[in-house]
Short mmCIF file of C-alpha atoms in Angstrom, two decimals:
data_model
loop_
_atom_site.label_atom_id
_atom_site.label_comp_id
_atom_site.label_asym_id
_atom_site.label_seq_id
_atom_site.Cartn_x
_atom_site.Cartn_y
_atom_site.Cartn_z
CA UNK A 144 20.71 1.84 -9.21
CA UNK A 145 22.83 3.26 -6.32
CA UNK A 146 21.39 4.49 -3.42
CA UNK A 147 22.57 6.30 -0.14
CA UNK A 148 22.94 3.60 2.69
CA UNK A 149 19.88 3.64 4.67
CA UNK A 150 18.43 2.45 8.06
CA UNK A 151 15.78 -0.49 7.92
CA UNK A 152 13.54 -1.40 10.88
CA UNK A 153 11.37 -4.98 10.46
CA UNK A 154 8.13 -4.63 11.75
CA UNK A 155 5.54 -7.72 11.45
CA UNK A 156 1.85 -6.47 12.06
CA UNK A 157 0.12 -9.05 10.32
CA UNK A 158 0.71 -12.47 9.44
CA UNK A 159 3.37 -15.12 10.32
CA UNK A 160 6.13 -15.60 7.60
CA UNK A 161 5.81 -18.81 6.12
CA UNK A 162 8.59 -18.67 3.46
CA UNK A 163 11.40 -17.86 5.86
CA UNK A 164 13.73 -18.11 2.98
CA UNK A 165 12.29 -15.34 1.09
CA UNK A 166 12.54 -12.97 3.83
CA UNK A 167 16.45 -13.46 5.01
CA UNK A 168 17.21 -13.11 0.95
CA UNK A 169 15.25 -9.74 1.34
CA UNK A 170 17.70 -8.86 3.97
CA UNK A 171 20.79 -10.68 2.37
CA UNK A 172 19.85 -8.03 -0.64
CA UNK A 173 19.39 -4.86 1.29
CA UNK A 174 22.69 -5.51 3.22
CA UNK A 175 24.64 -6.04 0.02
CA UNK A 176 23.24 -2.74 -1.22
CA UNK A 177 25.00 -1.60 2.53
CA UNK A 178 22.27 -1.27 4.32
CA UNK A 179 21.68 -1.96 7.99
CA UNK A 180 18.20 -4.18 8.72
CA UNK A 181 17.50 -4.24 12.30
CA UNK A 182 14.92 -5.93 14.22
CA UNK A 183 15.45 -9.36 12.33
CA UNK A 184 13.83 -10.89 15.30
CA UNK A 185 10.34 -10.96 14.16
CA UNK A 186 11.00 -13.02 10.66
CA UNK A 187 10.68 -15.52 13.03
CA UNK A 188 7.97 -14.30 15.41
CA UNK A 189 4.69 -16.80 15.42
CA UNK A 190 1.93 -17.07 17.52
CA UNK A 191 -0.78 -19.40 15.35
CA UNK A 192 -1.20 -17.64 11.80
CA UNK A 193 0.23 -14.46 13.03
CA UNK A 194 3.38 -12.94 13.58
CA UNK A 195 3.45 -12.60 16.99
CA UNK A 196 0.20 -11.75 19.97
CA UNK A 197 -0.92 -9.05 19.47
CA UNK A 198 0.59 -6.99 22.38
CA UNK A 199 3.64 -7.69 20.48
CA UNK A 200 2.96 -7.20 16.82
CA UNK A 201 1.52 -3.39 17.89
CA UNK A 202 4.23 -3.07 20.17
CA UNK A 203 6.85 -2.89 17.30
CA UNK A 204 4.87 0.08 15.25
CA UNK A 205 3.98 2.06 19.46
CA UNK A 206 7.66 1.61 19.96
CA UNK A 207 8.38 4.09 17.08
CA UNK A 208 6.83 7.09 19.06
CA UNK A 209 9.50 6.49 22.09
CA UNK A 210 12.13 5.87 19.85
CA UNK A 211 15.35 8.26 20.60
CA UNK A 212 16.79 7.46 17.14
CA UNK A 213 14.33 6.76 14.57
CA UNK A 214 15.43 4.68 11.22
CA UNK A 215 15.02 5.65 7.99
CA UNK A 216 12.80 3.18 6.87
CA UNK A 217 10.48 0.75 8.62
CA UNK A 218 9.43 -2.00 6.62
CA UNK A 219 6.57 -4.36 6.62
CA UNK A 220 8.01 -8.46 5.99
CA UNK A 221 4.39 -9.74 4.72
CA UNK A 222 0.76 -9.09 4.86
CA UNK A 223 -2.01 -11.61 5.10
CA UNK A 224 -4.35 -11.41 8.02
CA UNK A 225 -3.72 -9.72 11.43
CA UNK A 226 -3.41 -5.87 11.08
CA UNK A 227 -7.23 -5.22 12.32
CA UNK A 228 -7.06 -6.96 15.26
CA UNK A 229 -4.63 -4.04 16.12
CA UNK A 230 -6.36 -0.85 15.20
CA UNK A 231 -8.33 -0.11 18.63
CA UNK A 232 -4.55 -0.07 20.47
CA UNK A 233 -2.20 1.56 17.94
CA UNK A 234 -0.97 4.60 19.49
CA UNK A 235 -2.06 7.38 17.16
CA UNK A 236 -1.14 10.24 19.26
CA UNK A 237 2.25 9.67 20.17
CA UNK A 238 2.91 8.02 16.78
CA UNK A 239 1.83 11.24 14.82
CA UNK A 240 3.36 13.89 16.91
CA UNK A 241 6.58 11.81 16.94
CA UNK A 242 5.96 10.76 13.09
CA UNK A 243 4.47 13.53 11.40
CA UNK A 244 7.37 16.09 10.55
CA UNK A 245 10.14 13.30 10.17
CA UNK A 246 11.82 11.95 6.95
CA UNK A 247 10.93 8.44 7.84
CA UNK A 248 9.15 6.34 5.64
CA UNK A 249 6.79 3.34 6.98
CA UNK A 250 6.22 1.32 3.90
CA UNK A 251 4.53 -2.42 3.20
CA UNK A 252 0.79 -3.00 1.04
CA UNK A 253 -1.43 -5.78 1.48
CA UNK A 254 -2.95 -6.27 4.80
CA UNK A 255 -0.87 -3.29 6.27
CA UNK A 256 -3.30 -1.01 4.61
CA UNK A 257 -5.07 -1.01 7.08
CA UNK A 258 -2.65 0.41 9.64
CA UNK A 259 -1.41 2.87 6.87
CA UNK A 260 -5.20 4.39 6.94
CA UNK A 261 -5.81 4.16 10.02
CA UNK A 262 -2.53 6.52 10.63
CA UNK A 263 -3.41 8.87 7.61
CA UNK A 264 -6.84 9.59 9.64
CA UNK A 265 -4.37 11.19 11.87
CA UNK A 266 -2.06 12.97 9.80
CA UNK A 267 0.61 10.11 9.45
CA UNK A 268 1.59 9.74 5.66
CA UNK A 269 2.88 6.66 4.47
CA UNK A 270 3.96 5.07 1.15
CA UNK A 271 2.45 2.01 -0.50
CA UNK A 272 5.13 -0.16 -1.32
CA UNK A 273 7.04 -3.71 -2.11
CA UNK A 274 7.42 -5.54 1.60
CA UNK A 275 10.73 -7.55 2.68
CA UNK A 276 9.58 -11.40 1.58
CA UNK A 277 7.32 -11.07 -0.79
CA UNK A 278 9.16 -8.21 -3.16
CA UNK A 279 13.02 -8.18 -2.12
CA UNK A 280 13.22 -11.73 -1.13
CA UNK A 281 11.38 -12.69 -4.36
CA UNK A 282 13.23 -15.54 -6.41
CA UNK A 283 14.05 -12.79 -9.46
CA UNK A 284 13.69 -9.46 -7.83
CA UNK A 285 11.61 -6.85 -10.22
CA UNK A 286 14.45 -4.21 -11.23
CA UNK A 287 11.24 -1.92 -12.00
CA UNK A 288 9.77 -2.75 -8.21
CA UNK A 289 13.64 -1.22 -6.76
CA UNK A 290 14.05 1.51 -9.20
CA UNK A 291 10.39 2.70 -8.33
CA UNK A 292 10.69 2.16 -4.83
CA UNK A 293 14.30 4.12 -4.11
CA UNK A 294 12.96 6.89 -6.46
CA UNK A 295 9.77 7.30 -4.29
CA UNK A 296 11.91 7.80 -0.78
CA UNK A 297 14.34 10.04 -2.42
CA UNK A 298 12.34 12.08 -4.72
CA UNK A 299 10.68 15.55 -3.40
CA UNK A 300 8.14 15.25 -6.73
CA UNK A 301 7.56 11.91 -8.39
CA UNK A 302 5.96 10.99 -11.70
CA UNK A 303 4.31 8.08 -12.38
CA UNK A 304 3.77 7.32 -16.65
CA UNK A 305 1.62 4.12 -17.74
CA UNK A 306 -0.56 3.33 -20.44
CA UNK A 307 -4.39 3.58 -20.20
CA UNK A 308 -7.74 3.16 -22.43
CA UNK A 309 -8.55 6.42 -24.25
CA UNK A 310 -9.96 9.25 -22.00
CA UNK A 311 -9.26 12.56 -21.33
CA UNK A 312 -8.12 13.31 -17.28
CA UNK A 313 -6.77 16.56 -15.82
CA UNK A 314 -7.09 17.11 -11.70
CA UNK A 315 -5.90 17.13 -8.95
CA UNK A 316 -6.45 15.76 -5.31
CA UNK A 317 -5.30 13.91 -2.51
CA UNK A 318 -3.64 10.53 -3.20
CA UNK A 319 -4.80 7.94 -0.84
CA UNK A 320 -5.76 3.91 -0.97
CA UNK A 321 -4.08 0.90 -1.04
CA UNK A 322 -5.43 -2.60 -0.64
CA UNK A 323 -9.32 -2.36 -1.80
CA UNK A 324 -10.63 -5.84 0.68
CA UNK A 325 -8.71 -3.75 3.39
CA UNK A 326 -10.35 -0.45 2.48
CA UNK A 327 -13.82 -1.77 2.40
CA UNK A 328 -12.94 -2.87 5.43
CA UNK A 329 -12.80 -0.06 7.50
CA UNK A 330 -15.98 1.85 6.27
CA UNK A 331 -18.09 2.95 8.94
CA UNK A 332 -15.08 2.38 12.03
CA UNK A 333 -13.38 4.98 13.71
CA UNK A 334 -10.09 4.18 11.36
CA UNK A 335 -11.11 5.31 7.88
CA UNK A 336 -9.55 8.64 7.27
CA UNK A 337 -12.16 11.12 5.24
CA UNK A 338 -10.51 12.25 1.80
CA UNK A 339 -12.29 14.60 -0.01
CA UNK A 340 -11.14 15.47 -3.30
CA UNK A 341 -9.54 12.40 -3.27
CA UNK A 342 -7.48 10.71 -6.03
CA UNK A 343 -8.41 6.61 -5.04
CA UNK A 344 -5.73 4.40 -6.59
CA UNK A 345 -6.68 0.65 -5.67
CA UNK A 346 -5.70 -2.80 -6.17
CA UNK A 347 -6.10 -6.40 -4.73
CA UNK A 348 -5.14 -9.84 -5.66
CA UNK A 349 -7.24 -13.38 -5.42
CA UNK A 350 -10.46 -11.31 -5.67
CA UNK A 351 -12.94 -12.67 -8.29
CA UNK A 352 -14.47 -9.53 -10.37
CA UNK A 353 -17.49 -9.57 -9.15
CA UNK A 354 -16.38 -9.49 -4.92
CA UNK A 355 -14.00 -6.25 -6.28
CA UNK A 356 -17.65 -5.00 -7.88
CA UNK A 357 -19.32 -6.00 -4.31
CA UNK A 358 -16.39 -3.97 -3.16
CA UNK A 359 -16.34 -1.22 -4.93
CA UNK A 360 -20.60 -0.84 -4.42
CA UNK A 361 -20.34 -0.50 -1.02
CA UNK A 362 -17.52 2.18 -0.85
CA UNK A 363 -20.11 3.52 -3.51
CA UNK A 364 -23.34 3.12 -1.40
CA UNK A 365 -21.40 4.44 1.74
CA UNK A 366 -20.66 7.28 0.56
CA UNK A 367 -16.99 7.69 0.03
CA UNK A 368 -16.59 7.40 -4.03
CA UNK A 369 -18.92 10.46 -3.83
CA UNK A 370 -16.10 12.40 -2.50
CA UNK A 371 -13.85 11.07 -4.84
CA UNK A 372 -12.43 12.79 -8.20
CA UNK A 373 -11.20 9.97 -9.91
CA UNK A 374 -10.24 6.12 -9.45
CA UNK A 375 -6.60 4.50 -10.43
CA UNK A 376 -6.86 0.94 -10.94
CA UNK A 377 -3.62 -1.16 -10.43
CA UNK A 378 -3.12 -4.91 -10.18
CA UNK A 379 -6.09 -7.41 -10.24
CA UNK A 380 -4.73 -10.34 -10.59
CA UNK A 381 -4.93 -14.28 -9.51
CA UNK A 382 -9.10 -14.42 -10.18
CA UNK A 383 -10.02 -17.55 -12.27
CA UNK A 384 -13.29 -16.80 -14.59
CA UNK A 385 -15.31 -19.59 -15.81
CA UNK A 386 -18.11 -20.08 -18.32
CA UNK A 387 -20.34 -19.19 -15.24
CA UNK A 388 -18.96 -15.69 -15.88
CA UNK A 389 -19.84 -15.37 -19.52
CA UNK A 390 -17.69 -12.02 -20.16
CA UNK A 391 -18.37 -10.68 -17.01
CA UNK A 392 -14.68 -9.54 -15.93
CA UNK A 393 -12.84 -6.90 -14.37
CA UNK A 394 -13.37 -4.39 -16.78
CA UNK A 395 -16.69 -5.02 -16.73
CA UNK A 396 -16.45 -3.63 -12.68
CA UNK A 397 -14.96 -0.58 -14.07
CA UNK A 398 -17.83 0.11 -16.33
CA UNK A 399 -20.21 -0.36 -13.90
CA UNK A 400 -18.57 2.04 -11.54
CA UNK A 401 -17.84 5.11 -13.99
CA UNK A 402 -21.90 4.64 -14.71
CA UNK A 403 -23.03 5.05 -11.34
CA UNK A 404 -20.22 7.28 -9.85
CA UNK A 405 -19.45 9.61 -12.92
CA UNK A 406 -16.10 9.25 -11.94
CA UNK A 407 -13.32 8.38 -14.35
CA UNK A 408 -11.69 5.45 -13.59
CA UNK A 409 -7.92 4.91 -14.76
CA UNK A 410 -6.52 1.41 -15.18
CA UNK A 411 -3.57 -0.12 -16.16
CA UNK A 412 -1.21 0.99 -13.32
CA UNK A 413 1.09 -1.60 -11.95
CA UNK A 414 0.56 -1.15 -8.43
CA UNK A 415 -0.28 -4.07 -5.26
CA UNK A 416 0.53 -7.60 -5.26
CA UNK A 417 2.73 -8.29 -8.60
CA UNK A 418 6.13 -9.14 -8.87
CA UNK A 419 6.48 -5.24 -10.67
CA UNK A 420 4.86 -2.73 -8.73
CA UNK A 421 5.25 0.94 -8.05
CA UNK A 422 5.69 2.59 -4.77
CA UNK A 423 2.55 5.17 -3.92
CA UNK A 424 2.51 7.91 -1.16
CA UNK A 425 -0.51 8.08 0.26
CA UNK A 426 -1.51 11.66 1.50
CA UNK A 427 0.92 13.23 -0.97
CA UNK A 428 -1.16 15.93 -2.97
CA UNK A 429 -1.20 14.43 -7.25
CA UNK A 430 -2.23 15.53 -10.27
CA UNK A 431 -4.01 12.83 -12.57
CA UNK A 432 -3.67 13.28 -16.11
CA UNK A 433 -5.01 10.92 -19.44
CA UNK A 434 -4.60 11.76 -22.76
CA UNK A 435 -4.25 9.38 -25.83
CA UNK A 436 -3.89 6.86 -23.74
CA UNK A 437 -1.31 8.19 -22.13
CA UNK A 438 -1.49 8.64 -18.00
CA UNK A 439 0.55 10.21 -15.57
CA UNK A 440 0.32 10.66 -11.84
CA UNK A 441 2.36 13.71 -10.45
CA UNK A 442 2.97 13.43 -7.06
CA UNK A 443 4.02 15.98 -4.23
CA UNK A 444 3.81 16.64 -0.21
CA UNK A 445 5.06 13.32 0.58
CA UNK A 446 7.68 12.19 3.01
CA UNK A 447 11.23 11.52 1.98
CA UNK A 448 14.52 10.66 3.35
CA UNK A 449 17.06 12.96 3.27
#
């Protein structure tokens, strides 16, 4: 598809790149769509597992708040571990008054979910998205993972279609989530941002059913599913069940959830850590809706790029 020439701005919160290759054919692709990618610097970055110290690796998301000229798009390279250790020294004020009105979109999944919540507690939306290696430096990249992405950062309302198990869904609420490990992760800290009325869409990858049900229980026994008005689940992928597991599987989660929460709970959408996903704002206002089978997820009050 053809897209206006944009402005992309590497950051690295979270782990060190390992497959080097991957990321500099994510850039080779953006700048043969004519984009300019700046801050190539910290592909390379490594301290240990992570991308860079700390000081650093928050130093290129604080930056943003100072920043004269701000790109149009900052851009995650990979997830894995390291985006917690950064949460007590993010600056939040200067990030959402700078942040918070512009039509710049942060985007990454994974491990940067964190950071991504942590910045929606304070009125900084984001978009859950492909990252540099993993998505557009992917050997075959996912025409369906582009198309979704472009349409997300250009689109003032965008619709979401997928097909579901048979229920009937019609609401509305606040679209929030992301990574569910990294979610869980944050209950009872300063950096989990309190949706009511919320619309939770979810996903994770390596996660055996029954840690996503662990999961899922304590976001349950905290409190926070209670002030939830439905549950989209995306991509669960890379668990291996054995004859220990004797039918016990992921849908078997969802059942358990929808009995103890009353909630409905939507699967099926391709969302998180597969080579097709879709690209999510989180803290754009959606309307949820099931029938035959059929879901969609309407989506407004989100930032876009001009």
């Amino acid at each position: 598809m053809s897209v206006t020439p944009r402005t992309v701005h590497l950051i690295a919160p979270s782990g060190y790149c390992h497959n080097q290759e991957a990321a500099w054919l994510g850039v080779e692709r953006l700048r043969a769509q004519g984009h300019q990618v700046n801050n190539t610097d910290v592909i390379a970055r490594r301290d240990r597992r992570f991308a860079g110290a700390d000081e650093v690796r928050v130093q290129d998301l604080n930056a943003l708040a100072e920043c004269p000229t701000l790109p149009d798009i900052v851009l995650a390279v990979r997830g894995g571990y390291g985006a917690t250790r950064l949460l007590p020294h993010i600056d939040y004020a200067g990030l959402s008054a700078r942040l918070r009105d512009q039509p710049l979109v942060l985007c990454g999944h994974s491990d940067f979910t964190a950071i991504q919540l942590a910045l929606l507690r304070h009125g900084v939306k984001s978009v859950s998205g492909p990252m540099l290696a993993g998505n557009f430096g992917a050997e075959t990249l996912a025409d369906f993972t582009v198309e979704h992405f472009w349409r997300a950062l250009t689109s003032p309302e965008l619709t979401l279609e997928w097909q579901t198990e048979a229920q009937s869904v019609d609401l509305t609420g606040t679209v929030w989530g992301g990574n569910l490990a990294m979610i869980a992760s944050l209950v009872g800290t300063p950096w989990m941002p309190d949706v009511p009325d919320g619309i939770l869409v979810i996903e994770d990858v390596n996660e055996h059913p029954y840690k996503v049900e662990r999961m899922m229980l304590q976001l349950a026994q905290s409190g926070v599913l209670a002030r939830q008005k439905a549950i989209v689940a995306g991509s669960f992928t890379g668990a291996h069940l054995t004859d220990y597991d004797c039918g016990y599987d992921i849908e078997s989660v969802w059942t358990l959830v929808r009995k103890i929460t009353g909630l409905p709970v939507v699967t099926g959408l391709e969302f998180g850590h597969g080579w097709r996903t879709v690209t999510l704002p989180l803290g754009a206002q959606g309307r949820l809706l099931v029938e035959n089978g059929a879901a969609s997820l309407i989506l407004n009050d989100f930032p876009t790029l001009r």
